[in-house]
């Protein structure tokens, strides 16, 4: 009987299908590109993995300031690595635990560390780019809350892979903090000052900072006068005109540096010029004198100025009218300026009348082009300042009513003490005192002198400047003022004159 032959030992069935290397698969998927799944022959899973990675990377790039997308991306990466490790282990039949010399544990760990070393800088570079891009876009758009939220994620690790971008981000963050402080300031002046510091900062990106600073400066001017009824002329120390000049200089600088801000610049200028209607007229006049003394090249400023120019003489006239009641001496220069700068305006006649009625024309003469010319034979209708025509019986042909009828404006000073005429002796009355040994009162008579300066109203230029002396000395009875307790005859006396003599002063102007 033949000996029993032991059954053959079953041989491990060889497969022609190659099992993917677990480490290669893990490294492939650690790139977030789905390469590991392709090595494992799972193309559909690879596509889903790639699309998921692209979506999360895009969300982090667009919204780097939002923590949720960063956390989801980290979880997604960890999930891909863990899932690949387990899937590759099952596919190769390996069990967790120490392996033989052909595939030691340290090999897996070293390769994993190499993967992290390669992926981490790439991720940090991408993260730095995304943060800087989002922060710069938000900052340039004026959204510094979002910019600061993004830049907060930049750390020392980002600086190791891209130091210049990190340093630039730090500058932008400092600038944004200045901008946020300026926009949150409760005081317009403080906000404007902080915006000035922002504009000088190297990290500033918002082009709208210039117009915003000008807006805050102008807002401070509008709010600085709590009583719109006050009509006093601003004194030399009033900061309003200088502040307005600074604001519009800022707008001009903005147009030179960033022409794309012209619409915003125009809006600031138009808004302020419209709000000047609520400013006390004398303060608004001082502001107008600053704005309209400059030449504006850009249409964004020149056109609003031209549109508001018709209100300048109106405010100037309102200022002069208000000053006539409160400070007449200050009204004259304002009337004069209105007539000189806007001679064709409909208010020029009223302003000229204000100069004449207030008696300020002699100190502040101005031309009124619609007045009749001083030429040809007289009489020439005139307005007389310094002498009452009614008191001395001036003929109607000499008197001008409306400004449009006035040929001459005569400025009269006197009567003053003129030249010596004669010495006369008077017998004293019963109560009059004389010096000892004096039998009569000796009185020296002097002429009454008037100084006349005549202006042509049409040109505002003087046409005559002379003096005249009148008066008849030695009247039969000398009338004078004295004390009720002591009657002393004056030693000098300005001769009295008649109405006819007073009128004769102007004969040369009427011929």
Short mmCIF file of C-alpha atoms in Angstrom, two decimals:
data_model
loop_
_atom_site.label_atom_id
_atom_site.label_comp_id
_atom_site.label_asym_id
_atom_site.label_seq_id
_atom_site.Cartn_x
_atom_site.Cartn_y
_atom_site.Cartn_z
CA UNK A 1 0.00 0.00 0.00
CA UNK A 2 1.44 3.21 -1.10
CA UNK A 3 2.24 5.75 1.63
CA UNK A 4 -0.10 8.68 2.10
CA UNK A 5 0.97 11.72 0.21
CA UNK A 6 0.27 14.89 2.13
CA UNK A 7 -2.03 17.28 0.35
CA UNK A 8 -0.27 20.07 -1.43
CA UNK A 9 -0.02 23.34 0.40
CA UNK A 10 -2.23 25.90 -1.35
CA UNK A 11 -0.18 28.56 -3.02
CA UNK A 12 -1.09 32.19 -2.71
CA UNK A 13 -2.93 33.19 -5.77
CA UNK A 14 -0.97 35.80 -7.65
CA UNK A 15 -2.78 38.69 -9.15
CA UNK A 16 -1.78 40.63 -12.17
CA UNK A 17 -3.52 43.70 -10.75
CA UNK A 18 -1.02 46.01 -9.07
CA UNK A 19 -1.92 47.24 -5.57
CA UNK A 20 -1.36 50.99 -5.13
CA UNK A 21 1.25 52.17 -2.66
CA UNK A 22 -0.48 53.60 0.43
CA UNK A 23 2.07 56.36 0.98
CA UNK A 24 1.86 57.49 -2.65
CA UNK A 25 -1.91 57.64 -2.43
CA UNK A 26 -1.83 59.65 0.79
CA UNK A 27 0.73 62.06 -0.64
CA UNK A 28 -1.29 62.43 -3.81
CA UNK A 29 -4.46 63.38 -1.96
CA UNK A 30 -2.59 65.61 0.48
CA UNK A 31 -2.13 67.97 -2.46
CA UNK A 32 -5.94 68.41 -2.55
CA UNK A 33 -5.84 67.51 -6.25
CA UNK A 34 -7.32 63.99 -5.93
CA UNK A 35 -4.17 62.32 -7.29
CA UNK A 36 -4.30 59.61 -4.61
CA UNK A 37 -7.72 58.46 -5.74
CA UNK A 38 -6.49 58.29 -9.32
CA UNK A 39 -3.65 56.02 -8.19
CA UNK A 40 -6.26 53.88 -6.44
CA UNK A 41 -8.27 53.76 -9.68
CA UNK A 42 -11.21 55.73 -8.30
CA UNK A 43 -11.69 58.45 -10.92
CA UNK A 44 -15.15 59.50 -9.75
CA UNK A 45 -13.96 59.94 -6.20
CA UNK A 46 -10.95 61.86 -7.51
CA UNK A 47 -13.20 64.25 -9.44
CA UNK A 48 -15.44 64.83 -6.40
CA UNK A 49 -12.37 65.41 -4.25
CA UNK A 50 -10.90 67.89 -6.72
CA UNK A 51 -14.16 69.83 -7.08
CA UNK A 52 -14.59 69.99 -3.32
CA UNK A 53 -11.04 71.25 -2.89
CA UNK A 54 -11.46 73.87 -5.60
CA UNK A 55 -14.70 75.10 -4.04
CA UNK A 56 -13.22 75.44 -0.57
CA UNK A 57 -10.02 77.05 -1.86
CA UNK A 58 -12.10 79.55 -3.80
CA UNK A 59 -14.17 80.39 -0.73
CA UNK A 60 -11.03 80.94 1.34
CA UNK A 61 -9.52 83.11 -1.41
CA UNK A 62 -12.65 85.24 -1.75
CA UNK A 63 -13.50 85.40 1.97
CA UNK A 64 -10.18 85.04 3.81
CA UNK A 65 -11.56 87.00 6.75
CA UNK A 66 -14.20 84.31 7.49
CA UNK A 67 -13.03 81.59 9.87
CA UNK A 68 -15.62 79.02 8.80
CA UNK A 69 -14.10 78.41 5.36
CA UNK A 70 -10.63 77.96 6.82
CA UNK A 71 -11.91 75.39 9.30
CA UNK A 72 -13.84 73.53 6.61
CA UNK A 73 -10.77 73.43 4.37
CA UNK A 74 -8.61 72.04 7.19
CA UNK A 75 -11.24 69.40 8.01
CA UNK A 76 -11.57 68.55 4.31
CA UNK A 77 -7.81 68.04 3.99
CA UNK A 78 -7.67 65.90 7.11
CA UNK A 79 -10.64 63.85 5.93
CA UNK A 80 -9.03 63.23 2.53
CA UNK A 81 -5.76 62.08 4.08
CA UNK A 82 -7.45 59.80 6.64
CA UNK A 83 -9.85 58.35 4.09
CA UNK A 84 -7.02 57.66 1.65
CA UNK A 85 -4.93 55.97 4.35
CA UNK A 86 -7.72 53.59 5.29
CA UNK A 87 -8.84 52.94 1.73
CA UNK A 88 -5.30 52.17 0.59
CA UNK A 89 -4.76 49.90 3.59
CA UNK A 90 -7.84 47.85 2.77
CA UNK A 91 -6.91 47.66 -0.88
CA UNK A 92 -3.43 46.30 -0.11
CA UNK A 93 -4.58 43.95 2.69
CA UNK A 94 -2.35 45.58 5.27
CA UNK A 95 -3.28 45.91 8.86
CA UNK A 96 -2.30 48.70 11.13
CA UNK A 97 0.77 47.96 13.18
CA UNK A 98 4.48 47.47 12.71
CA UNK A 99 5.58 46.15 9.38
CA UNK A 100 8.55 44.19 8.21
CA UNK A 101 11.86 45.48 7.09
CA UNK A 102 10.66 45.97 3.55
CA UNK A 103 8.19 48.73 4.61
CA UNK A 104 9.16 50.00 8.07
CA UNK A 105 7.08 52.41 10.14
CA UNK A 106 9.68 55.16 10.01
CA UNK A 107 9.38 55.25 6.23
CA UNK A 108 5.72 56.21 6.44
CA UNK A 109 6.40 58.86 9.02
CA UNK A 110 9.27 60.41 7.08
CA UNK A 111 7.27 60.54 3.88
CA UNK A 112 4.32 62.07 5.73
CA UNK A 113 6.57 64.72 7.21
CA UNK A 114 7.99 65.47 3.76
CA UNK A 115 4.46 65.86 2.48
CA UNK A 116 3.62 68.35 5.21
CA UNK A 117 6.83 70.27 4.60
CA UNK A 118 5.98 70.60 0.92
CA UNK A 119 2.28 71.33 1.30
CA UNK A 120 2.51 73.82 4.18
CA UNK A 121 4.60 76.49 2.37
CA UNK A 122 2.43 76.16 -0.71
CA UNK A 123 -0.66 76.61 1.41
CA UNK A 124 0.86 79.59 3.25
CA UNK A 125 1.78 81.25 -0.04
CA UNK A 126 -1.75 80.77 -1.33
CA UNK A 127 -3.20 81.99 1.95
CA UNK A 128 -0.97 85.08 1.99
CA UNK A 129 -1.95 85.92 -1.57
CA UNK A 130 -5.65 85.46 -0.82
CA UNK A 131 -5.52 87.56 2.35
CA UNK A 132 -3.53 90.36 0.73
CA UNK A 133 -5.77 90.39 -2.33
CA UNK A 134 -9.02 90.48 -0.37
CA UNK A 135 -7.73 93.08 2.10
CA UNK A 136 -6.43 95.36 -0.64
CA UNK A 137 -9.71 95.15 -2.56
CA UNK A 138 -11.76 95.88 0.56
CA UNK A 139 -9.42 98.70 1.64
CA UNK A 140 -9.49 100.32 -1.80
CA UNK A 141 -13.27 100.21 -1.65
CA UNK A 142 -13.34 101.90 1.75
CA UNK A 143 -14.40 98.75 3.65
CA UNK A 144 -11.67 98.74 6.26
CA UNK A 145 -13.69 96.56 8.65
CA UNK A 146 -13.40 93.71 6.19
CA UNK A 147 -9.78 94.56 5.35
CA UNK A 148 -8.71 94.47 9.00
CA UNK A 149 -10.65 91.24 9.48
CA UNK A 150 -8.66 89.64 6.65
CA UNK A 151 -5.28 91.04 7.64
CA UNK A 152 -5.76 89.73 11.18
CA UNK A 153 -4.97 86.25 9.82
CA UNK A 154 -1.48 87.21 8.67
CA UNK A 155 1.05 85.84 11.13
CA UNK A 156 4.70 85.02 11.54
CA UNK A 157 4.37 81.89 9.40
CA UNK A 158 3.09 83.96 6.48
CA UNK A 159 6.02 86.30 6.93
CA UNK A 160 8.45 83.39 6.52
CA UNK A 161 7.13 82.49 3.07
CA UNK A 162 6.33 86.02 1.81
CA UNK A 163 7.85 88.74 3.96
CA UNK A 164 7.13 91.65 1.61
CA UNK A 165 3.42 90.86 1.35
CA UNK A 166 3.16 90.49 5.11
CA UNK A 167 4.94 93.82 5.71
CA UNK A 168 2.68 95.51 3.19
CA UNK A 169 -0.33 93.99 4.91
CA UNK A 170 0.83 95.41 8.24
CA UNK A 171 1.11 98.89 6.69
CA UNK A 172 -2.38 98.59 5.24
CA UNK A 173 -3.75 97.46 8.59
CA UNK A 174 -2.24 100.51 10.34
CA UNK A 175 -3.69 102.79 7.67
CA UNK A 176 -7.09 101.13 7.97
CA UNK A 177 -7.12 101.62 11.71
CA UNK A 178 -6.53 105.35 11.12
CA UNK A 179 -9.36 105.41 8.60
CA UNK A 180 -11.77 103.61 10.91
CA UNK A 181 -10.92 105.99 13.75
CA UNK A 182 -11.51 108.97 11.46
CA UNK A 183 -14.88 107.70 10.26
CA UNK A 184 -15.98 106.87 13.81
CA UNK A 185 -14.94 110.25 15.24
CA UNK A 186 -17.84 112.21 16.69
CA UNK A 187 -16.15 115.54 15.95
CA UNK A 188 -15.75 116.57 12.30
CA UNK A 189 -12.53 118.45 12.96
CA UNK A 190 -10.94 115.45 14.68
CA UNK A 191 -12.08 113.16 11.89
CA UNK A 192 -10.60 115.46 9.26
CA UNK A 193 -7.30 115.57 11.15
CA UNK A 194 -7.12 111.78 11.33
CA UNK A 195 -7.97 111.48 7.65
CA UNK A 196 -5.08 113.82 6.94
CA UNK A 197 -2.80 111.41 8.80
CA UNK A 198 -4.32 108.52 6.84
CA UNK A 199 -3.63 110.21 3.50
CA UNK A 200 0.03 110.62 4.46
CA UNK A 201 0.38 107.00 5.57
CA UNK A 202 2.22 104.73 3.07
CA UNK A 203 -0.44 102.04 3.47
CA UNK A 204 -3.37 104.24 2.41
CA UNK A 205 -5.37 102.82 -0.51
CA UNK A 206 -8.83 104.41 -0.38
CA UNK A 207 -9.16 107.10 -3.05
CA UNK A 208 -12.28 108.44 -1.37
CA UNK A 209 -10.32 109.67 1.65
CA UNK A 210 -9.58 113.05 0.06
CA UNK A 211 -13.22 113.94 -0.69
CA UNK A 212 -14.27 112.58 2.71
CA UNK A 213 -11.70 114.77 4.48
CA UNK A 214 -12.93 117.81 2.54
CA UNK A 215 -16.51 116.90 3.45
CA UNK A 216 -15.64 116.76 7.15
CA UNK A 217 -13.81 120.10 7.00
CA UNK A 218 -16.77 121.74 5.28
CA UNK A 219 -19.20 120.13 7.72
CA UNK A 220 -17.23 121.69 10.56
CA UNK A 221 -17.60 125.10 8.90
CA UNK A 222 -21.36 124.67 8.54
CA UNK A 223 -21.78 123.53 12.14
CA UNK A 224 -19.46 126.07 13.72
CA UNK A 225 -22.06 128.86 13.82
CA UNK A 226 -25.00 127.76 15.99
CA UNK A 227 -26.96 131.00 15.51
CA UNK A 228 -27.83 131.55 11.84
CA UNK A 229 -29.38 134.93 12.69
CA UNK A 230 -26.05 136.44 13.68
CA UNK A 231 -24.96 138.92 11.03
CA UNK A 232 -21.57 140.13 12.21
CA UNK A 233 -18.70 140.25 9.75
CA UNK A 234 -16.24 137.44 10.57
CA UNK A 235 -13.10 138.86 12.10
CA UNK A 236 -9.58 138.12 10.93
CA UNK A 237 -9.34 135.22 13.36
CA UNK A 238 -12.40 133.38 12.04
CA UNK A 239 -11.14 129.99 10.79
CA UNK A 240 -14.09 129.38 8.44
CA UNK A 241 -12.63 130.94 5.23
CA UNK A 242 -9.25 129.27 5.79
CA UNK A 243 -10.92 125.92 6.49
CA UNK A 244 -12.98 126.18 3.31
CA UNK A 245 -9.85 127.00 1.34
CA UNK A 246 -8.12 123.95 2.83
CA UNK A 247 -11.07 121.72 1.96
CA UNK A 248 -11.22 122.82 -1.68
CA UNK A 249 -7.44 122.53 -1.95
CA UNK A 250 -7.90 118.93 -0.85
CA UNK A 251 -10.54 118.40 -3.53
CA UNK A 252 -8.21 119.84 -6.18
CA UNK A 253 -5.39 117.57 -5.03
CA UNK A 254 -7.73 114.58 -5.23
CA UNK A 255 -8.62 115.42 -8.82
CA UNK A 256 -4.95 115.64 -9.74
CA UNK A 257 -4.01 112.35 -8.07
CA UNK A 258 -7.16 110.33 -8.77
CA UNK A 259 -9.25 111.76 -11.63
CA UNK A 260 -11.69 108.88 -11.18
CA UNK A 261 -12.97 110.55 -8.01
CA UNK A 262 -14.38 113.51 -9.97
CA UNK A 263 -17.98 112.47 -9.35
CA UNK A 264 -17.47 112.33 -5.59
CA UNK A 265 -15.57 115.63 -5.62
CA UNK A 266 -18.40 117.29 -7.54
CA UNK A 267 -20.96 115.94 -5.07
CA UNK A 268 -19.05 117.36 -2.09
CA UNK A 269 -18.69 120.77 -3.75
CA UNK A 270 -22.33 120.96 -4.84
CA UNK A 271 -23.62 119.92 -1.43
CA UNK A 272 -21.55 122.55 0.38
CA UNK A 273 -22.45 125.35 -2.02
CA UNK A 274 -26.13 124.49 -1.61
CA UNK A 275 -25.79 124.50 2.19
CA UNK A 276 -24.30 128.02 2.12
CA UNK A 277 -27.88 129.27 1.85
CA UNK A 278 -28.32 128.40 5.55
CA UNK A 279 -25.12 130.14 6.66
CA UNK A 280 -25.34 133.74 7.98
CA UNK A 281 -24.88 135.98 4.93
CA UNK A 282 -21.78 137.78 6.16
CA UNK A 283 -20.03 134.52 6.96
CA UNK A 284 -21.12 133.11 3.61
CA UNK A 285 -19.79 136.26 1.92
CA UNK A 286 -16.38 135.76 3.51
CA UNK A 287 -16.40 132.17 2.25
CA UNK A 288 -17.47 133.28 -1.24
CA UNK A 289 -14.57 135.70 -1.39
CA UNK A 290 -12.17 132.78 -0.84
CA UNK A 291 -13.80 130.40 -3.30
CA UNK A 292 -14.38 132.80 -6.16
CA UNK A 293 -10.95 134.38 -5.90
CA UNK A 294 -9.44 131.15 -7.24
CA UNK A 295 -9.44 129.76 -10.77
CA UNK A 296 -10.80 126.23 -10.98
CA UNK A 297 -9.47 124.17 -13.88
CA UNK A 298 -11.37 120.91 -13.43
CA UNK A 299 -15.04 120.84 -14.52
CA UNK A 300 -15.84 118.93 -11.31
CA UNK A 301 -15.19 122.17 -9.39
CA UNK A 302 -15.54 124.86 -12.05
CA UNK A 303 -19.09 123.91 -13.02
CA UNK A 304 -20.55 123.88 -9.48
CA UNK A 305 -18.86 127.24 -8.83
CA UNK A 306 -20.37 128.68 -11.99
CA UNK A 307 -23.82 127.35 -11.08
CA UNK A 308 -23.68 128.91 -7.62
CA UNK A 309 -22.17 132.22 -8.75
CA UNK A 310 -25.55 133.94 -9.04
CA UNK A 311 -26.05 133.62 -5.28
CA UNK A 312 -22.81 135.44 -4.42
CA UNK A 313 -24.16 139.00 -4.93
CA UNK A 314 -27.40 138.07 -3.18
CA UNK A 315 -25.57 136.94 -0.06
CA UNK A 316 -23.33 139.99 -0.23
CA UNK A 317 -26.33 142.31 -0.40
CA UNK A 318 -28.07 140.52 2.47
CA UNK A 319 -24.90 140.90 4.52
CA UNK A 320 -24.70 144.64 3.85
CA UNK A 321 -28.38 145.13 4.66
CA UNK A 322 -28.00 143.29 7.95
CA UNK A 323 -24.91 145.30 8.85
CA UNK A 324 -26.71 148.55 8.14
CA UNK A 325 -28.80 147.89 11.24
CA UNK A 326 -26.07 146.48 13.47
CA UNK A 327 -22.76 147.91 12.26
CA UNK A 328 -23.27 150.70 9.69
CA UNK A 329 -19.56 151.43 9.32
CA UNK A 330 -18.96 147.85 8.20
CA UNK A 331 -21.82 147.93 5.68
CA UNK A 332 -20.16 150.45 3.35
CA UNK A 333 -17.27 148.24 2.18
CA UNK A 334 -19.69 145.37 1.51
CA UNK A 335 -22.00 147.55 -0.58
CA UNK A 336 -18.98 148.93 -2.43
CA UNK A 337 -17.63 145.46 -3.17
CA UNK A 338 -20.99 144.35 -4.54
CA UNK A 339 -21.24 147.33 -6.89
CA UNK A 340 -17.63 146.95 -8.04
CA UNK A 341 -17.68 143.19 -8.62
CA UNK A 342 -21.24 142.86 -9.95
CA UNK A 343 -22.07 146.22 -11.58
CA UNK A 344 -24.57 144.63 -13.98
CA UNK A 345 -26.46 142.69 -11.31
CA UNK A 346 -30.03 143.69 -10.53
CA UNK A 347 -29.04 144.40 -6.92
CA UNK A 348 -26.30 146.86 -7.93
CA UNK A 349 -28.78 149.77 -7.88
CA UNK A 350 -29.99 148.83 -4.40
CA UNK A 351 -26.41 148.47 -3.19
CA UNK A 352 -25.54 151.91 -4.58
CA UNK A 353 -28.58 153.34 -2.85
CA UNK A 354 -27.38 151.71 0.36
CA UNK A 355 -24.02 153.45 -0.03
CA UNK A 356 -25.69 156.80 -0.58
CA UNK A 357 -28.41 156.51 2.04
CA UNK A 358 -25.98 155.42 4.71
CA UNK A 359 -23.53 158.17 3.87
CA UNK A 360 -20.76 155.65 3.17
CA UNK A 361 -20.24 156.55 -0.48
CA UNK A 362 -17.66 159.25 0.25
CA UNK A 363 -15.41 156.72 2.00
CA UNK A 364 -16.24 153.86 -0.37
CA UNK A 365 -17.02 155.28 -3.83
CA UNK A 366 -18.12 152.88 -6.54
CA UNK A 367 -19.15 153.17 -10.18
CA UNK A 368 -22.74 152.56 -11.18
CA UNK A 369 -22.66 152.16 -14.97
CA UNK A 370 -26.38 152.87 -15.49
CA UNK A 371 -26.10 156.38 -14.02
CA UNK A 372 -26.16 159.40 -16.39
CA UNK A 373 -22.78 160.72 -17.51
CA UNK A 374 -21.43 163.98 -16.12
CA UNK A 375 -21.13 166.02 -19.28
CA UNK A 376 -22.76 168.87 -21.13
CA UNK A 377 -24.59 171.84 -19.69
CA UNK A 378 -26.07 171.74 -16.20
CA UNK A 379 -27.80 171.51 -13.97
CA UNK A 380 -26.66 168.03 -12.99
CA UNK A 381 -28.77 166.13 -10.51
CA UNK A 382 -26.74 165.23 -7.45
CA UNK A 383 -26.90 163.49 -4.12
CA UNK A 384 -25.33 165.68 -1.43
CA UNK A 385 -23.74 164.02 1.59
CA UNK A 386 -22.70 166.13 4.54
CA UNK A 387 -25.17 168.95 3.88
CA UNK A 388 -28.96 168.91 3.95
CA UNK A 389 -30.35 170.23 0.63
CA UNK A 390 -33.72 170.94 2.28
CA UNK A 391 -32.11 173.18 4.88
CA UNK A 392 -30.55 175.44 2.27
CA UNK A 393 -33.29 175.34 -0.34
CA UNK A 394 -31.57 173.50 -3.17
CA UNK A 395 -33.63 173.68 -6.37
CA UNK A 396 -35.32 170.51 -7.58
CA UNK A 397 -33.13 170.44 -10.67
CA UNK A 398 -30.12 169.93 -8.42
CA UNK A 399 -31.64 167.05 -6.50
CA UNK A 400 -31.49 163.44 -7.63
CA UNK A 401 -34.13 160.96 -6.57
CA UNK A 402 -33.44 157.44 -7.82
CA UNK A 403 -29.94 156.16 -8.37
CA UNK A 404 -30.57 155.96 -12.10
CA UNK A 405 -31.11 159.77 -12.14
CA UNK A 406 -27.99 160.66 -10.13
CA UNK A 407 -25.15 162.30 -12.03
CA UNK A 408 -23.00 163.53 -9.17
CA UNK A 409 -22.35 162.58 -5.59
CA UNK A 410 -21.02 165.54 -3.61
CA UNK A 411 -19.23 164.94 -0.33
CA UNK A 412 -19.25 168.07 1.83
CA UNK A 413 -17.21 168.75 4.96
CA UNK A 414 -17.82 171.87 7.04
CA UNK A 415 -18.37 174.47 8.07
CA UNK A 416 -14.85 174.77 9.44
CA UNK A 417 -12.86 177.82 10.46
CA UNK A 418 -11.73 179.64 7.34
CA UNK A 419 -9.54 182.63 6.71
CA UNK A 420 -9.53 185.84 8.75
CA UNK A 421 -12.04 188.42 7.53
CA UNK A 422 -12.39 191.37 9.91
CA UNK A 423 -12.31 192.52 13.53
CA UNK A 424 -15.42 194.21 14.86
CA UNK A 425 -16.29 195.94 18.16
CA UNK A 426 -19.57 195.45 19.97
CA UNK A 427 -21.10 197.32 22.87
CA UNK A 428 -21.64 194.94 25.75
CA UNK A 429 -25.01 194.14 27.18
CA UNK A 430 -25.99 194.64 30.78
CA UNK A 431 -24.95 191.17 31.90
CA UNK A 432 -21.89 190.74 29.72
CA UNK A 433 -18.43 190.74 31.24
CA UNK A 434 -15.50 192.62 29.73
CA UNK A 435 -11.87 192.78 30.64
CA UNK A 436 -10.81 195.69 32.89
CA UNK A 437 -10.29 198.96 31.05
CA UNK A 438 -12.17 197.51 28.01
CA UNK A 439 -15.06 199.64 26.78
CA UNK A 440 -16.28 197.28 24.00
CA UNK A 441 -16.07 193.64 23.00
CA UNK A 442 -13.58 192.94 20.23
CA UNK A 443 -14.45 189.99 17.98
CA UNK A 444 -12.30 188.58 15.15
CA UNK A 445 -14.42 187.15 12.33
CA UNK A 446 -13.34 184.21 10.20
CA UNK A 447 -14.99 182.81 7.06
CA UNK A 448 -16.89 179.52 7.12
CA UNK A 449 -15.01 177.05 4.96
CA UNK A 450 -16.56 174.06 3.17
CA UNK A 451 -14.59 171.31 1.42
CA UNK A 452 -16.32 169.66 -1.51
CA UNK A 453 -15.34 166.48 -3.35
CA UNK A 454 -17.63 165.50 -6.21
CA UNK A 455 -17.79 162.06 -7.84
CA UNK A 456 -19.33 161.00 -11.12
CA UNK A 457 -21.63 158.16 -10.13
CA UNK A 458 -21.29 156.56 -13.54
CA UNK A 459 -17.53 156.17 -13.26
CA UNK A 460 -16.97 156.36 -9.52
CA UNK A 461 -14.12 158.80 -10.20
CA UNK A 462 -13.76 162.28 -8.61
CA UNK A 463 -14.54 165.15 -10.99
CA UNK A 464 -13.97 168.05 -8.60
CA UNK A 465 -12.15 168.63 -5.33
CA UNK A 466 -12.15 172.16 -3.89
CA UNK A 467 -12.93 174.33 -0.90
CA UNK A 468 -15.04 177.49 -0.63
CA UNK A 469 -15.23 180.17 2.07
CA UNK A 470 -18.45 182.04 2.71
CA UNK A 471 -19.97 184.20 5.39
CA UNK A 472 -20.60 187.91 6.09
CA UNK A 473 -18.64 189.34 9.06
CA UNK A 474 -19.69 191.91 11.60
CA UNK A 475 -23.47 191.49 11.88
CA UNK A 476 -25.35 194.24 13.68
CA UNK A 477 -26.20 191.89 16.51
CA UNK A 478 -23.86 189.06 17.48
CA UNK A 479 -25.58 185.87 18.52
CA UNK A 480 -23.61 183.23 20.34
CA UNK A 481 -24.03 180.49 22.91
CA UNK A 482 -22.86 180.99 26.46
CA UNK A 483 -23.25 179.65 29.96
CA UNK A 484 -26.38 180.63 31.94
CA UNK A 485 -24.12 181.62 34.83
CA UNK A 486 -21.41 183.55 33.01
CA UNK A 487 -21.83 185.61 29.84
CA UNK A 488 -18.51 186.17 28.05
CA UNK A 489 -18.32 187.51 24.51
CA UNK A 490 -16.22 185.21 22.28
CA UNK A 491 -13.00 186.66 20.89
CA UNK A 492 -13.38 184.74 17.59
CA UNK A 493 -16.42 184.01 15.51
CA UNK A 494 -17.11 182.09 12.28
CA UNK A 495 -19.19 184.30 10.06
CA UNK A 496 -22.79 183.36 9.48
CA UNK A 497 -23.86 182.67 5.91
CA UNK A 498 -27.11 182.71 4.04
CA UNK A 499 -28.82 179.90 2.13
CA UNK A 500 -27.87 181.58 -1.11
CA UNK A 501 -24.21 181.60 -0.08
CA UNK A 502 -24.44 177.89 0.78
CA UNK A 503 -25.92 177.13 -2.62
CA UNK A 504 -23.21 179.16 -4.33
CA UNK A 505 -20.66 176.58 -3.23
CA UNK A 506 -22.05 174.24 -5.91
CA UNK A 507 -22.45 176.73 -8.73
CA UNK A 508 -19.31 175.52 -10.49
CA UNK A 509 -20.70 171.98 -10.61
CA UNK A 510 -24.02 173.06 -12.10
CA UNK A 511 -22.63 175.18 -14.95
#
